[in-house]
Coordinates of C-alpha atoms and ligand atoms in Angstrom, one line a residue:
M1 CA 0.0 0.0 0.0
Q2 CA 2.8 2.4 0.8
S3 CA 4.1 2.0 -2.7
S4 CA 0.7 3.0 -4.2
P5 CA 0.9 5.9 -6.7
F6 CA -1.3 8.1 -4.5
L7 CA 0.8 7.7 -1.4
R8 CA 4.0 8.0 -3.4
A9 CA 2.9 11.3 -5.0
A10 CA 1.6 12.6 -1.7
R11 CA 5.0 12.0 -0.1
G12 CA 6.8 13.7 -2.9
E13 CA 8.2 10.5 -4.5
R14 CA 7.9 9.6 -8.2
P15 CA 4.9 7.2 -8.9
G16 CA 4.7 5.2 -12.1
H17 CA 1.6 7.3 -13.2
T18 CA -0.1 10.4 -11.9
P19 CA -2.7 9.3 -9.3
V20 CA -6.3 10.5 -9.6
W21 CA -9.3 10.6 -7.3
F22 CA -12.3 12.9 -7.2
M23 CA -13.7 15.0 -4.4
R24 CA -17.3 13.9 -3.9
Q25 CA -16.7 10.7 -5.9
A26 CA -18.4 8.8 -3.1
G27 CA -21.9 9.4 -4.2
R28 CA -24.4 11.8 -5.8
S29 CA -23.5 11.1 -9.4
L30 CA -23.6 7.3 -9.1
P31 CA -26.8 5.3 -9.7
E32 CA -25.6 2.6 -7.3
Y33 CA -25.3 5.4 -4.6
H34 CA -28.9 6.6 -5.1
R35 CA -30.1 2.9 -4.9
V36 CA -28.5 2.3 -1.5
R37 CA -29.3 5.8 -0.1
A38 CA -33.1 5.6 -1.1
G39 CA -35.1 6.5 2.0
V40 CA -32.1 7.0 4.3
A41 CA -31.3 10.5 5.6
M42 CA -27.7 11.6 4.9
L43 CA -26.5 11.7 8.5
D44 CA -28.2 8.3 9.2
A45 CA -26.2 6.9 6.3
C46 CA -23.0 8.4 7.8
M47 CA -23.7 6.5 11.1
D48 CA -24.2 3.1 9.4
A49 CA -20.9 1.2 9.1
D50 CA -22.2 -1.1 6.3
L51 CA -23.6 1.8 4.2
I52 CA -20.4 3.9 4.8
T53 CA -18.3 0.9 3.6
E54 CA -20.4 0.2 0.5
I55 CA -20.6 3.9 -0.6
T56 CA -16.9 4.5 -0.1
L57 CA -16.1 1.4 -2.3
Q58 CA -18.5 2.2 -5.1
P59 CA -16.3 4.7 -7.0
V60 CA -13.2 2.6 -6.5
R61 CA -14.9 -0.5 -8.0
R62 CA -16.4 1.5 -10.9
Y63 CA -13.5 3.8 -11.9
G64 CA -10.3 2.2 -10.5
V65 CA -9.4 5.6 -8.9
D66 CA -6.1 5.6 -6.9
A67 CA -7.7 6.5 -3.6
A68 CA -11.0 6.1 -1.8
I69 CA -12.5 9.1 0.1
F70 CA -14.3 8.1 3.3
F71 CA -18.0 8.6 3.1
S72 CA -19.1 10.9 5.8
D73 CA -19.6 14.6 6.2
I74 CA -17.8 17.5 7.9
V75 CA -20.7 18.0 10.3
L76 CA -21.0 14.3 11.3
P77 CA -18.7 14.8 14.4
L78 CA -21.0 17.6 15.6
K79 CA -24.0 15.3 15.2
S80 CA -22.2 12.5 17.1
I81 CA -21.7 14.8 20.2
G82 CA -25.4 15.8 20.2
V83 CA -25.4 19.1 18.3
D84 CA -29.0 19.4 16.9
L85 CA -28.4 19.6 13.1
E86 CA -29.5 17.9 9.9
I87 CA -28.4 17.9 6.3
K88 CA -31.2 19.2 4.1
P89 CA -31.1 17.8 0.6
G90 CA -30.2 20.6 -1.9
V91 CA -29.4 23.0 1.0
G92 CA -26.7 21.6 3.2
P93 CA -26.1 21.4 6.9
V94 CA -28.7 23.3 9.0
V95 CA -28.1 23.9 12.7
A96 CA -31.1 24.3 15.0
S97 CA -29.5 26.6 17.6
P98 CA -26.7 28.7 16.1
V99 CA -23.6 29.4 18.2
R100 CA -23.2 33.1 19.2
T101 CA -21.9 33.3 22.8
L102 CA -19.2 31.9 25.0
A103 CA -21.9 29.9 26.8
D104 CA -23.0 28.4 23.4
V105 CA -19.4 27.4 22.7
E106 CA -18.9 25.9 26.2
A107 CA -22.1 23.8 25.8
I108 CA -20.5 21.9 22.8
P109 CA -19.0 18.7 24.3
E110 CA -15.5 17.5 23.3
L111 CA -15.5 14.6 20.8
T112 CA -14.0 11.3 22.0
P113 CA -13.4 8.1 20.0
E114 CA -16.3 6.5 22.0
H115 CA -18.7 8.8 20.1
L116 CA -17.6 7.2 16.8
P117 CA -17.8 3.4 17.0
F118 CA -19.4 3.2 13.5
I119 CA -16.4 5.1 12.0
T120 CA -13.9 2.8 13.5
E121 CA -15.9 -0.2 12.3
A122 CA -16.3 1.2 8.8
V123 CA -12.7 2.2 8.4
G124 CA -11.6 -1.2 9.6
N125 CA -13.8 -3.0 7.1
L126 CA -12.7 -0.6 4.3
T127 CA -9.0 -1.1 5.0
V128 CA -9.4 -4.9 4.6
E129 CA -11.5 -4.5 1.3
L130 CA -9.3 -1.8 -0.2
A131 CA -6.1 -3.8 0.4
G132 CA -7.3 -6.2 -2.3
M133 CA -8.2 -3.5 -4.8
G134 CA -5.7 -2.1 -7.4
E135 CA -2.2 -3.3 -8.0
H136 CA -0.8 -2.0 -4.7
G137 CA -4.0 -1.9 -2.8
T138 CA -6.0 1.4 -2.7
P139 CA -5.4 3.9 0.1
L140 CA -8.3 5.4 2.1
I141 CA -8.3 9.1 2.6
G142 CA -9.9 10.2 5.9
F143 CA -11.1 13.8 6.2
A144 CA -12.5 16.5 8.4
G145 CA -13.8 20.0 8.1
A146 CA -11.4 22.8 9.0
P147 CA -12.4 25.0 11.9
F148 CA -13.4 28.1 9.8
T149 CA -15.7 26.1 7.4
V150 CA -17.3 24.2 10.3
A151 CA -17.7 27.4 12.4
S152 CA -19.5 29.0 9.5
Y153 CA -22.3 26.4 9.7
L154 CA -22.5 26.6 13.5
V155 CA -22.6 30.4 13.6
E156 CA -24.7 31.1 10.5
G157 CA -27.1 28.2 11.3
G158 CA -26.7 27.0 7.7
P159 CA -25.0 27.7 4.4
S160 CA -24.1 31.3 3.7
K161 CA -22.9 33.6 0.9
E162 CA -21.5 36.5 2.9
Y163 CA -20.5 34.9 6.3
A164 CA -21.7 38.1 7.9
K165 CA -22.5 36.5 11.3
T166 CA -19.3 34.4 11.3
K167 CA -17.2 37.5 10.5
A168 CA -19.1 39.6 13.1
L169 CA -18.0 37.1 15.7
M170 CA -14.5 36.8 14.3
F171 CA -13.9 40.5 14.2
G172 CA -16.1 41.6 17.1
A173 CA -15.7 38.9 19.8
P174 CA -12.2 37.5 19.5
E175 CA -12.3 35.6 22.8
V176 CA -15.6 33.8 21.7
W177 CA -14.0 33.2 18.3
D178 CA -10.9 31.7 19.8
A179 CA -12.9 29.4 22.1
L180 CA -15.1 28.2 19.2
M181 CA -12.2 27.7 16.8
R182 CA -10.2 25.8 19.5
K183 CA -13.2 23.6 20.3
I184 CA -13.8 22.7 16.6
A185 CA -10.0 22.2 16.0
G186 CA -10.1 19.6 18.8
I187 CA -13.2 17.9 17.4
S188 CA -11.8 17.8 13.8
A189 CA -8.4 16.5 15.0
T190 CA -10.0 13.7 17.0
F191 CA -12.2 12.8 14.0
L192 CA -9.0 12.4 11.9
E193 CA -7.2 10.5 14.6
V194 CA -10.1 8.0 14.9
Q195 CA -10.0 7.5 11.1
V196 CA -6.2 7.1 10.9
A197 CA -6.1 4.8 14.0
A198 CA -8.6 2.5 12.2
G199 CA -6.5 2.4 9.0
A200 CA -6.9 5.5 6.9
S201 CA -3.6 6.2 5.0
A202 CA -3.9 9.9 4.4
V203 CA -6.1 12.8 5.4
Q204 CA -7.7 15.8 3.7
L205 CA -8.7 18.9 5.7
F206 CA -11.5 20.7 3.9
D207 CA -11.5 24.4 4.4
S208 CA -14.0 24.9 1.6
W209 CA -15.1 28.4 2.6
A210 CA -11.7 29.8 3.8
G211 CA -11.6 31.9 0.6
A212 CA -14.1 34.2 2.3
V213 CA -11.3 35.9 4.2
N214 CA -8.2 37.8 3.0
P215 CA -4.7 36.6 3.7
D216 CA -4.0 38.8 6.7
D217 CA -7.3 37.7 8.4
Y218 CA -6.6 34.1 7.4
V219 CA -3.2 34.2 9.2
R220 CA -4.7 35.9 12.3
Y221 CA -8.1 34.2 12.7
V222 CA -8.1 30.9 10.7
Q223 CA -4.6 29.5 10.2
P224 CA -3.7 29.0 13.9
Y225 CA -6.6 26.6 14.4
S226 CA -6.2 24.7 11.1
R227 CA -2.5 24.3 12.2
I228 CA -3.7 22.6 15.4
V229 CA -5.6 20.0 13.4
L230 CA -2.8 19.5 10.8
E231 CA -0.2 19.1 13.5
R232 CA -2.2 16.5 15.3
A233 CA -2.7 14.7 12.0
G234 CA 1.0 15.0 11.2
A235 CA 2.0 13.3 14.4
L236 CA 0.2 10.2 13.0
G237 CA 2.7 10.0 10.1
V238 CA 0.2 10.2 7.3
P239 CA 0.2 12.7 4.4
R240 CA -2.0 15.7 4.9
I241 CA -3.9 17.5 2.0
H242 CA -5.4 20.9 2.7
F243 CA -8.1 22.2 0.3
G244 CA -10.1 25.4 0.0
V245 CA -12.3 27.0 -2.7
N246 CA -11.5 30.5 -4.0
S247 CA -8.2 30.1 -2.2
A248 CA -5.8 31.6 -4.8
S249 CA -4.6 34.3 -2.4
L250 CA -4.2 31.8 0.5
L251 CA -2.3 28.9 -1.1
R252 CA 1.1 29.7 0.6
Q253 CA -0.6 30.2 3.9
M254 CA -2.7 27.0 3.6
G255 CA 0.5 25.1 2.9
E256 CA 2.3 26.7 5.9
A257 CA -0.6 25.7 8.1
G258 CA 1.0 22.3 8.0
A259 CA 0.0 20.6 4.7
D260 CA 2.1 18.1 2.7
V261 CA -0.1 18.7 -0.4
V262 CA -2.2 21.8 -1.2
G263 CA -5.5 21.3 -3.1
V264 CA -6.1 24.0 -5.7
D265 CA -9.6 25.0 -6.9
W266 CA -10.4 25.2 -10.6
R267 CA -10.4 29.0 -10.8
T268 CA -6.7 29.2 -10.1
P269 CA -4.1 28.7 -13.0
L270 CA -2.2 25.6 -11.9
D271 CA 1.3 26.9 -12.8
W272 CA 0.7 30.1 -10.9
A273 CA -0.6 28.0 -7.9
I274 CA 2.4 25.8 -8.0
D275 CA 4.8 28.8 -7.6
R276 CA 2.8 30.0 -4.6
I277 CA 2.7 26.6 -2.9
G278 CA 6.5 26.1 -3.5
S279 CA 8.9 23.3 -3.7
E280 CA 8.4 21.9 -0.1
R281 CA 4.9 20.6 -0.9
G282 CA 2.8 18.8 -3.5
V283 CA -0.2 20.0 -5.4
Q284 CA -3.6 18.5 -6.0
G285 CA -6.1 19.5 -8.7
N286 CA -7.5 21.1 -10.6
L287 CA -9.8 20.4 -13.6
D288 CA -13.0 22.5 -13.7
P289 CA -15.7 20.0 -12.6
A290 CA -18.0 21.5 -15.4
L291 CA -15.6 20.2 -18.1
V292 CA -17.2 16.8 -17.8
F293 CA -20.1 18.3 -19.6
A294 CA -17.9 19.3 -22.6
P295 CA -17.2 16.9 -25.4
T296 CA -14.8 14.2 -24.2
E297 CA -11.9 15.4 -26.4
V298 CA -12.2 18.9 -24.9
M299 CA -12.2 17.5 -21.3
L300 CA -9.2 15.3 -22.0
E301 CA -7.3 18.1 -23.7
R302 CA -7.7 20.2 -20.6
A303 CA -6.8 17.3 -18.3
G304 CA -3.7 16.7 -20.5
E305 CA -2.6 20.4 -20.0
I306 CA -2.9 20.0 -16.2
I307 CA -0.9 16.7 -16.1
D308 CA 1.8 18.2 -18.4
T309 CA 2.0 21.5 -16.4
A310 CA 2.4 19.6 -13.1
A311 CA 4.8 17.1 -14.6
A312 CA 7.1 19.8 -15.8
A313 CA 7.0 21.6 -12.4
V314 CA 7.9 18.3 -10.7
A315 CA 10.8 17.7 -13.1
E316 CA 12.1 21.2 -12.5
G317 CA 11.8 20.9 -8.7
R318 CA 9.2 23.6 -8.4
I319 CA 6.7 21.3 -6.7
R320 CA 7.2 18.0 -4.9
G321 CA 4.4 16.0 -6.5
H322 CA 1.0 16.0 -8.2
V323 CA -2.3 14.3 -7.4
F324 CA -4.8 14.8 -10.2
N325 CA -8.3 15.8 -9.0
L326 CA -11.1 18.1 -10.0
G327 CA -10.9 21.7 -8.7
H328 CA -13.9 21.1 -6.5
G329 CA -16.4 18.3 -6.0
V330 CA -18.1 16.1 -8.7
I331 CA -21.3 17.9 -9.8
P332 CA -24.2 15.6 -9.1
S333 CA -25.5 15.4 -12.7
T334 CA -22.0 14.3 -14.0
D335 CA -22.1 11.3 -16.3
P336 CA -20.1 8.5 -14.7
A337 CA -18.9 7.4 -18.1
Q338 CA -17.0 10.8 -18.4
L339 CA -15.2 10.2 -15.1
Q340 CA -14.3 6.8 -16.3
R341 CA -12.7 8.2 -19.4
L342 CA -11.0 10.8 -17.4
T343 CA -9.6 8.3 -14.9
D344 CA -8.3 6.1 -17.7
F345 CA -6.8 9.1 -19.5
V346 CA -4.8 10.2 -16.4
H347 CA -3.5 6.7 -16.0
T348 CA -2.3 6.3 -19.5
R349 CA -1.1 9.9 -20.2
S350 CA 1.5 9.8 -17.5
Ligands
CP3_1 O1 -17.0 11.9 -2.0 C1 -17.7 12.2 -1.0 O2 -18.8 12.6 -1.2 C2 -17.0 12.0 0.3 C3 -17.8 12.4 1.5 C4 -18.1 13.8 1.7 C5 -19.4 14.3 1.8 N1 -19.3 15.6 2.2 C6 -20.7 13.6 1.6 C7 -21.9 14.3 1.3 C8 -17.2 14.8 2.0 C9 -15.7 14.8 1.9 C10 -18.0 16.0 2.4 C11 -17.4 17.2 2.8 C12 -18.3 18.4 3.0 N2 -19.5 18.5 3.5 C13 -17.8 19.7 2.7 C14 -16.5 20.1 2.1 C15 -16.3 19.6 0.7 C16 -16.7 20.6 -0.3 O3 -17.5 20.1 -1.2 O4 -16.2 21.7 -0.3 C17 -18.9 20.6 2.9 C18 -18.9 22.1 2.8 C19 -20.0 19.8 3.5 C20 -21.3 20.3 4.0 C21 -22.3 19.7 3.0 N3 -22.8 18.4 3.2 C22 -22.9 20.3 1.9 C23 -22.7 21.7 1.4 C24 -23.8 19.4 1.3 C25 -24.6 19.5 0.1 C26 -26.1 19.7 0.3 C27 -26.8 19.4 -1.0 O5 -27.6 18.5 -1.1 O6 -26.6 20.2 -2.0 C28 -23.7 18.2 2.1 C29 -24.4 16.9 1.9 C30 -23.6 15.8 1.4 N4 -22.4 15.5 1.9 C31 -23.9 14.9 0.4 C32 -22.9 13.9 0.4 C33 -22.8 12.7 -0.5 C34 -25.2 14.9 -0.4 C35 -26.3 14.3 0.4 C36 -27.2 13.3 -0.4 O7 -26.7 12.6 -1.3 O8 -28.4 13.3 0.0

C-alpha cells in the first residue's frame, strides 16, 4: 500500500503514473449510490458502518481511482456529540440553535473516540477490502472539516454567501471566536485521529469556505486553528492534504498551516498556484468540474494540460508531486462514463 501511486505522490516521491481521485466521488452522481441511499437520511447513512463501507467502495470499483475518500460529512462529528443539526437535501447542513456566545461554545461537548464506533468499524472494514483493490491496494483518505468552514455552519445556522454573522463574531468577539475555533479544532483533530487509528492512510482537511477571508485575516483568525488540526494529524505520520475553494490568495498560507499537499480550486491557474505553494509541498487538482459536460476530447485536452504542467514543475523541482483531481467536487449530474474516461486518460497519459 505504501508504494501505491497516490501515497508516493503525496509523499513527494515519483509514482509510475499520476494518481487520480475525485472530491465527492463517493456518491451523488452514481446510480448505485442513489439505490443504497433511497429512504435513508444523509446523516443516518453516515452512522451506518455497512452503508459507509459500501458507498466508499462504489467509485473505486467503478473507476479504479487511486484513492478512496471516506463517506461521511464535515458536520458528522457535531451530530455525534449531540449538536442538533441535519443535512437538508439541496441545501446543506442546518443547525437548530446557532452558536453566538461563549456559553454556546462551552455547551458543545468534546469529541471522544467513543462517540464514533461506526467510524472505527467502517474504516476497519474498508481497510481490509481496499487492500485487495488495485495493483498495490487502494489507500483510504480520511477527512475532516477545518475550523473556519465548520464554524461558518455553526454560527450562521446553515449555508451562507456573505458569512456576515461568522465574521461579526471573528472581528467583534475575538475571545468567543478563539474558544469556538479551538473547540472545533479539537473535534476535527479527534475525528481524523479515529480514522487514521482504524487504518486511513492519508487525510484531507476541507476548508472549503476559507476563501471568504483575506490573507491577513486568514493568518490571524483561521490558520492557527487549522494548524492545530494538521499538527495532530502530522503526528500520525500520514500525508495531509489541505483544500479550499477560491483560495488563490491563500495557497502559501494554507501550505504553511502544515500541509504536505495543497489542493487547488479550478479557478486558479495551476502553474501560478504551483509557484505560490512552493517546492516543499505537493499540489492536488484542478480540472474544472464542469468540463465533464464538454465533449470528451475537450475535457481530455484540458486534463492533459494539467498533467503536463504539473509534470514539468515536478521535473524542475518547483513542486514535490502532483495528485490529479477536479478543482472542487463532482457535480451531481455528472455522467459517470466521463469520469471513467478521465480516470483512464490520467492513468495512460503519465
Ligand atoms: O466523495 C464524497 O462525497 C465524500 C464524502 C463527503 C461528503 N461531504 C458527503 C456528502 C465529503 C468529503 C463531504 C465534505 C463536505 N460536506 C464539505 C467540504 C467539501 C466541499 O465540497 O467543499 C462541505 C462544505 C460539506 C457540507 C455539506 N454536506 C454540503 C454543502 C452538502 C450538500 C447539500 C446538497 O444536497 O446540496 C452536504 C451533503 C452531502 N455530503 C452529500 C454527500 C454525499 C449529499 C447528500 C445526499 O446525497 O443526499
